[in-house]
Amino acid sequence: MTSVGAHEHSDTAQPDHRSVAQRLLDSSETLSYDPVKEVDWDTPLDTSYHGASPEWSTLYGTAYWNEMTPEQQRELTRQEAASVASTGIWFEMILQQMVLRDFYAKDPTDPAFQWALTEIADECRHSIMFARGAAKLRAPAYRPRRLAVELGRFFKTTARGEAAYAAILVAEEVLDVMQRDWMRDERVVPFVRTINNIHVVEESRHMKFAREETRERLKKTGPLGRQYNALVVSIAAYFIVSSMWNPKVYANAGLDTKRALREAKANEHHKSMLRSSCAGLMEFLDSAGLLTKAATVFYKRANLL
């Protein structure tokens, strides 16, 4: 999900930029998946499995979780996995639009242009895969709250350069750590494990390019621009992470929504899982000068710091 602004470099930067894009293209040709063929869509849902590793549930470790039956716990993780997938679709659609806007009328013979289209193709497949997965988990359409949707609309229209790339990293790295756990967990329903494996493999290329582009674009950014973009990225991070677990998952799992929200909000275990998942990301943002005092306020609100 990562090619916004990829052509806006100096001529001296082009050879390295082109070689990175070419390597990613080569990798994509040798290691990519077709979810239609790879994922078992036909076998009926086996409700003896979780939808995600229980430790990643927003209620894991709370008194409410301990009172729930195993069936309720599994249903909650299935609804939560579908909610995370729906948030992924929302952000992937934002990024696809930014990439298309940026590469409009650019040189199609450049590997970076071709890599951008490859990324868009990846994200289209991922979004369809997530949508089918959520439906198979017997979940409704979980959409972000209206404010997040409208801010996302503004972000996709205005975000460029390091602001776009760093926001991409926030979304992808949180998902990456979660999904690496889920894809290895034999308690998770097999088709979800396959979905997670596909996403982890293909998104690793997108994250690599995003990190390279963030570093490159920051070379041209002055102190004020860096402060501004750091704040924009942190606000985007807050809305991305806070949208992952929709409050409606509790009612759809047969739980008391008010109590579930209260215990989830105070759940130190879940906050710790989020912070640990973002340790590498925060280190990168700090090294890039994007972990400013103002930005840390929103990262802490999102439980990423």
Tab-separated table of C-alpha atoms in Angstrom:
chain	number	residue	atom	x	y	z
A	1	MET	CA	0.000	0.000	0.000
A	2	THR	CA	2.807	2.350	-0.646
A	3	SER	CA	3.661	4.249	-3.769
A	4	VAL	CA	2.496	7.819	-3.203
A	5	GLY	CA	4.946	10.408	-4.491
A	6	ALA	CA	7.382	7.805	-5.751
A	7	HIS	CA	8.479	9.859	-8.794
A	8	GLU	CA	9.201	13.095	-7.023
A	9	HIS	CA	12.945	12.566	-6.519
A	10	SER	CA	16.027	14.218	-7.869
A	11	ASP	CA	17.844	12.637	-10.793
A	12	THR	CA	20.670	11.547	-8.510
A	13	ALA	CA	18.225	9.493	-6.454
A	14	GLN	CA	16.633	7.803	-9.451
A	15	PRO	CA	19.038	4.845	-9.933
A	16	ASP	CA	18.598	3.605	-6.343
A	17	HIS	CA	14.900	4.294	-6.491
A	18	ARG	CA	14.542	2.368	-9.746
A	19	SER	CA	16.604	-0.567	-8.459
A	20	VAL	CA	14.474	-0.880	-5.308
A	21	ALA	CA	11.312	-0.844	-7.393
A	22	GLN	CA	12.750	-3.430	-9.785
A	23	ARG	CA	13.728	-5.753	-6.944
A	24	LEU	CA	10.235	-5.532	-5.523
A	25	LEU	CA	8.748	-6.248	-8.945
A	26	ASP	CA	10.983	-9.309	-9.279
A	27	SER	CA	9.964	-10.505	-5.824
A	28	SER	CA	6.304	-10.015	-6.680
A	29	GLU	CA	6.698	-12.167	-9.777
A	30	THR	CA	8.222	-15.043	-7.806
A	31	LEU	CA	6.168	-14.887	-4.587
A	32	SER	CA	2.552	-13.768	-4.890
A	33	TYR	CA	-0.733	-15.516	-4.257
A	34	ASP	CA	-4.184	-15.719	-5.776
A	35	PRO	CA	-6.640	-15.757	-2.824
A	36	VAL	CA	-9.374	-17.201	-5.032
A	37	LYS	CA	-7.301	-20.356	-5.422
A	38	GLU	CA	-5.270	-20.382	-2.204
A	39	VAL	CA	-8.029	-19.805	0.372
A	40	ASP	CA	-10.514	-22.562	1.185
A	41	TRP	CA	-13.745	-20.698	0.547
A	42	ASP	CA	-15.944	-23.778	0.150
A	43	THR	CA	-15.590	-25.579	3.494
A	44	PRO	CA	-18.330	-24.391	5.900
A	45	LEU	CA	-17.207	-22.312	8.885
A	46	ASP	CA	-16.043	-24.520	11.746
A	47	THR	CA	-17.165	-22.702	14.899
A	48	SER	CA	-14.833	-24.777	17.084
A	49	TYR	CA	-12.066	-22.364	15.991
A	50	HIS	CA	-11.284	-18.774	16.888
A	51	GLY	CA	-11.201	-15.994	14.292
A	52	ALA	CA	-7.999	-14.566	15.791
A	53	SER	CA	-5.563	-15.460	18.540
A	54	PRO	CA	-7.550	-15.026	21.792
A	55	GLU	CA	-4.698	-13.009	23.316
A	56	TRP	CA	-5.441	-10.295	20.738
A	57	SER	CA	-9.075	-9.946	21.783
A	58	THR	CA	-9.958	-6.601	23.336
A	59	LEU	CA	-11.463	-8.451	26.319
A	60	TYR	CA	-8.755	-11.060	26.868
A	61	GLY	CA	-7.521	-10.930	30.456
A	62	THR	CA	-10.603	-9.110	31.794
A	63	ALA	CA	-13.168	-10.364	34.298
A	64	TYR	CA	-15.740	-10.409	31.503
A	65	TRP	CA	-13.566	-12.684	29.365
A	66	ASN	CA	-13.221	-15.138	32.238
A	67	GLU	CA	-17.003	-15.247	32.652
A	68	MET	CA	-17.633	-15.952	28.959
A	69	THR	CA	-18.182	-19.474	27.693
A	70	PRO	CA	-15.611	-20.871	25.213
A	71	GLU	CA	-18.274	-20.512	22.504
A	72	GLN	CA	-18.739	-16.815	23.325
A	73	GLN	CA	-14.983	-16.255	23.340
A	74	ARG	CA	-14.615	-17.852	19.911
A	75	GLU	CA	-17.526	-15.865	18.509
A	76	LEU	CA	-16.056	-12.626	19.816
A	77	THR	CA	-12.663	-13.297	18.196
A	78	ARG	CA	-14.406	-14.103	14.919
A	79	GLN	CA	-16.326	-10.819	15.017
A	80	GLU	CA	-13.187	-8.898	16.008
A	81	ALA	CA	-11.181	-10.484	13.173
A	82	ALA	CA	-13.877	-9.373	10.735
A	83	SER	CA	-13.816	-5.852	12.177
A	84	VAL	CA	-10.025	-5.628	11.753
A	85	ALA	CA	-10.380	-6.883	8.168
A	86	SER	CA	-13.045	-4.260	7.428
A	87	THR	CA	-10.765	-1.512	8.720
A	88	GLY	CA	-8.037	-2.882	6.463
A	89	ILE	CA	-10.341	-2.594	3.457
A	90	TRP	CA	-11.182	1.012	4.351
A	91	PHE	CA	-7.545	2.071	4.583
A	92	GLU	CA	-6.478	0.080	1.512
A	93	MET	CA	-9.097	1.932	-0.534
A	94	ILE	CA	-7.707	5.259	0.687
A	95	LEU	CA	-4.200	4.246	-0.329
A	96	GLN	CA	-5.184	2.952	-3.740
A	97	GLN	CA	-6.686	6.346	-4.548
A	98	MET	CA	-3.556	8.180	-3.410
A	99	VAL	CA	-1.353	5.952	-5.547
A	100	LEU	CA	-3.500	6.391	-8.652
A	101	ARG	CA	-3.599	10.164	-8.171
A	102	ASP	CA	0.154	10.374	-7.774
A	103	PHE	CA	1.038	8.280	-10.813
A	104	TYR	CA	-1.389	9.916	-13.188
A	105	ALA	CA	0.418	10.653	-16.511
A	106	LYS	CA	3.834	9.514	-15.174
A	107	ASP	CA	6.359	7.457	-17.152
A	108	PRO	CA	4.930	3.917	-17.494
A	109	THR	CA	8.325	2.474	-18.448
A	110	ASP	CA	9.759	3.346	-15.022
A	111	PRO	CA	9.851	0.333	-12.655
A	112	ALA	CA	8.401	2.586	-9.928
A	113	PHE	CA	5.291	3.184	-12.048
A	114	GLN	CA	4.922	-0.544	-12.661
A	115	TRP	CA	5.510	-1.272	-8.985
A	116	ALA	CA	2.757	1.210	-8.080
A	117	LEU	CA	0.302	-0.646	-10.291
A	118	THR	CA	1.477	-3.947	-8.810
A	119	GLU	CA	0.733	-2.607	-5.349
A	120	ILE	CA	-2.713	-1.491	-6.419
A	121	ALA	CA	-3.376	-4.949	-7.855
A	122	ASP	CA	-2.210	-6.492	-4.570
A	123	GLU	CA	-4.486	-4.245	-2.545
A	124	CYS	CA	-7.494	-4.955	-4.741
A	125	ARG	CA	-6.999	-8.675	-4.180
A	126	HIS	CA	-6.460	-8.153	-0.455
A	127	SER	CA	-9.618	-6.085	-0.083
A	128	ILE	CA	-11.737	-8.699	-1.845
A	129	MET	CA	-10.053	-11.419	0.230
A	130	PHE	CA	-10.802	-9.576	3.491
A	131	ALA	CA	-14.396	-8.944	2.418
A	132	ARG	CA	-15.000	-12.613	1.592
A	133	GLY	CA	-13.270	-13.641	4.808
A	134	ALA	CA	-15.477	-11.387	6.939
A	135	ALA	CA	-18.574	-12.755	5.230
A	136	LYS	CA	-17.429	-16.336	5.875
A	137	LEU	CA	-16.936	-15.417	9.559
A	138	ARG	CA	-20.658	-14.513	9.536
A	139	ALA	CA	-19.986	-10.893	10.341
A	140	PRO	CA	-21.813	-7.782	9.109
A	141	ALA	CA	-20.119	-4.845	7.408
A	142	TYR	CA	-18.115	-3.066	10.106
A	143	ARG	CA	-17.524	0.520	9.013
A	144	PRO	CA	-15.491	3.194	10.817
A	145	ARG	CA	-17.436	5.943	12.562
A	146	ARG	CA	-18.525	8.892	10.438
A	147	LEU	CA	-15.754	11.227	11.662
A	148	ALA	CA	-13.059	8.694	10.708
A	149	VAL	CA	-14.624	8.179	7.285
A	150	GLU	CA	-14.710	11.914	6.559
A	151	LEU	CA	-11.180	12.502	7.846
A	152	GLY	CA	-10.052	9.582	5.693
A	153	ARG	CA	-11.659	11.271	2.707
A	154	PHE	CA	-9.685	14.435	3.455
A	155	PHE	CA	-6.459	12.510	4.086
A	156	LYS	CA	-6.571	10.613	0.788
A	157	THR	CA	-7.077	13.900	-1.058
A	158	THR	CA	-4.294	15.871	0.611
A	159	ALA	CA	-1.636	13.515	2.027
A	160	ARG	CA	1.611	13.299	0.091
A	161	GLY	CA	5.196	12.201	0.526
A	162	GLU	CA	6.336	11.149	3.955
A	163	ALA	CA	2.924	11.803	5.512
A	164	ALA	CA	1.345	9.203	3.236
A	165	TYR	CA	4.168	6.680	3.539
A	166	ALA	CA	4.504	6.886	7.321
A	167	ALA	CA	0.729	6.547	7.762
A	168	ILE	CA	0.896	3.464	5.556
A	169	LEU	CA	3.550	2.000	7.858
A	170	VAL	CA	1.393	2.583	10.921
A	171	ALA	CA	-1.529	0.679	9.411
A	172	GLU	CA	0.581	-2.131	7.998
A	173	GLU	CA	2.929	-2.728	10.902
A	174	VAL	CA	0.164	-3.062	13.495
A	175	LEU	CA	-1.627	-5.522	11.213
A	176	ASP	CA	1.596	-7.330	10.418
A	177	VAL	CA	2.423	-8.255	14.012
A	178	MET	CA	-1.155	-9.355	14.742
A	179	GLN	CA	-1.425	-11.425	11.604
A	180	ARG	CA	1.938	-13.129	12.125
A	181	ASP	CA	0.545	-14.380	15.428
A	182	TRP	CA	-2.774	-15.440	13.920
A	183	MET	CA	-1.331	-17.273	10.926
A	184	ARG	CA	0.779	-19.515	13.207
A	185	ASP	CA	-1.960	-20.158	15.769
A	186	GLU	CA	-3.648	-23.549	15.342
A	187	ARG	CA	-6.603	-22.312	17.399
A	188	VAL	CA	-7.475	-19.934	14.535
A	189	VAL	CA	-9.773	-21.224	11.779
A	190	PRO	CA	-7.596	-22.460	8.875
A	191	PHE	CA	-8.955	-20.190	6.130
A	192	VAL	CA	-8.210	-17.100	8.254
A	193	ARG	CA	-4.674	-18.363	8.826
A	194	THR	CA	-4.240	-18.626	5.052
A	195	ILE	CA	-5.581	-15.087	4.545
A	196	ASN	CA	-3.159	-13.763	7.144
A	197	ASN	CA	-0.218	-15.595	5.577
A	198	ILE	CA	-0.973	-14.138	2.139
A	199	HIS	CA	-1.260	-10.631	3.540
A	200	VAL	CA	1.927	-10.856	5.614
A	201	VAL	CA	4.008	-12.093	2.656
A	202	GLU	CA	2.769	-9.538	0.136
A	203	GLU	CA	2.590	-6.555	2.477
A	204	SER	CA	6.211	-7.043	3.549
A	205	ARG	CA	7.206	-5.662	0.132
A	206	HIS	CA	4.874	-2.691	0.537
A	207	MET	CA	6.298	-1.857	3.954
A	208	LYS	CA	9.873	-2.034	2.659
A	209	PHE	CA	9.068	0.463	-0.081
A	210	ALA	CA	7.215	2.716	2.370
A	211	ARG	CA	10.218	2.900	4.689
A	212	GLU	CA	12.565	3.695	1.806
A	213	GLU	CA	10.245	6.393	0.486
A	214	THR	CA	9.721	7.940	3.918
A	215	ARG	CA	13.476	8.303	4.416
A	216	GLU	CA	13.993	9.661	0.908
A	217	ARG	CA	11.197	12.215	1.061
A	218	LEU	CA	12.254	13.471	4.491
A	219	LYS	CA	15.577	14.582	2.999
A	220	LYS	CA	13.698	17.434	1.333
A	221	THR	CA	11.544	18.343	4.337
A	222	GLY	CA	12.403	21.255	6.591
A	223	PRO	CA	11.844	21.424	10.362
A	224	LEU	CA	8.336	22.913	10.140
A	225	GLY	CA	7.264	20.414	7.495
A	226	ARG	CA	8.607	17.573	9.595
A	227	GLN	CA	6.681	18.777	12.655
A	228	TYR	CA	3.478	19.103	10.640
A	229	ASN	CA	3.773	15.717	8.965
A	230	ALA	CA	4.646	14.031	12.256
A	231	LEU	CA	1.400	15.356	13.722
A	232	VAL	CA	-0.666	14.356	10.676
A	233	VAL	CA	0.717	10.811	10.787
A	234	SER	CA	0.001	10.463	14.499
A	235	ILE	CA	-3.600	11.629	14.049
A	236	ALA	CA	-4.022	9.153	11.188
A	237	ALA	CA	-2.571	6.431	13.434
A	238	TYR	CA	-5.068	7.219	16.170
A	239	PHE	CA	-8.061	6.932	13.848
A	240	ILE	CA	-6.740	3.799	12.132
A	241	VAL	CA	-6.107	1.900	15.354
A	242	SER	CA	-9.241	3.131	17.132
A	243	SER	CA	-11.307	1.950	14.150
A	244	MET	CA	-9.971	-1.608	14.151
A	245	TRP	CA	-12.292	-2.926	16.839
A	246	ASN	CA	-15.823	-1.739	16.147
A	247	PRO	CA	-18.055	-1.458	19.266
A	248	LYS	CA	-20.761	-3.451	17.478
A	249	VAL	CA	-18.680	-6.646	17.711
A	250	TYR	CA	-19.816	-7.127	21.306
A	251	ALA	CA	-23.544	-7.109	20.610
A	252	ASN	CA	-22.982	-9.361	17.590
A	253	ALA	CA	-21.156	-11.796	19.867
A	254	GLY	CA	-24.099	-11.755	22.284
A	255	LEU	CA	-22.405	-9.634	24.932
A	256	ASP	CA	-23.395	-6.610	27.007
A	257	THR	CA	-21.953	-3.777	24.918
A	258	LYS	CA	-21.714	-1.233	27.750
A	259	ARG	CA	-19.855	-3.590	30.051
A	260	ALA	CA	-17.649	-4.868	27.235
A	261	LEU	CA	-16.665	-1.352	26.181
A	262	ARG	CA	-15.923	-0.381	29.775
A	263	GLU	CA	-13.687	-3.410	30.389
A	264	ALA	CA	-12.022	-3.184	26.965
A	265	LYS	CA	-11.136	0.470	27.569
A	266	ALA	CA	-9.416	-0.447	30.836
A	267	ASN	CA	-7.756	-3.613	29.514
A	268	GLU	CA	-4.039	-3.195	30.174
A	269	HIS	CA	-3.228	-6.511	28.491
A	270	HIS	CA	-4.599	-5.332	25.136
A	271	LYS	CA	-2.830	-1.987	25.458
A	272	SER	CA	0.420	-3.846	26.116
A	273	MET	CA	-0.099	-6.015	23.013
A	274	LEU	CA	-0.565	-2.904	20.880
A	275	ARG	CA	2.511	-1.201	22.301
A	276	SER	CA	4.683	-4.260	21.736
A	277	SER	CA	3.411	-4.603	18.156
A	278	CYS	CA	4.524	-1.036	17.413
A	279	ALA	CA	7.926	-1.037	19.075
A	280	GLY	CA	9.776	-1.329	15.757
A	281	LEU	CA	7.544	1.249	14.114
A	282	MET	CA	8.067	3.775	16.905
A	283	GLU	CA	11.819	3.241	16.698
A	284	PHE	CA	11.709	3.947	12.971
A	285	LEU	CA	9.556	7.074	13.378
A	286	ASP	CA	11.890	8.329	16.102
A	287	SER	CA	14.956	7.795	13.920
A	288	ALA	CA	13.207	9.665	11.093
A	289	GLY	CA	12.367	12.608	13.323
A	290	LEU	CA	8.626	11.919	13.165
A	291	LEU	CA	8.115	11.079	16.834
A	292	THR	CA	7.658	14.650	18.031
A	293	LYS	CA	6.209	15.788	21.346
A	294	ALA	CA	2.866	16.650	19.731
A	295	ALA	CA	2.763	13.333	17.872
A	296	THR	CA	3.351	11.281	21.007
A	297	VAL	CA	0.078	12.608	22.444
A	298	PHE	CA	-1.916	10.798	19.757
A	299	TYR	CA	0.259	7.659	19.804
A	300	LYS	CA	-0.386	7.397	23.551
A	301	ARG	CA	-4.114	7.902	23.021
A	302	ALA	CA	-4.004	5.036	20.526
A	303	ASN	CA	-2.033	2.927	23.048
A	304	LEU	CA	0.898	2.666	20.643
A	305	LEU	CA	3.301	4.253	23.137
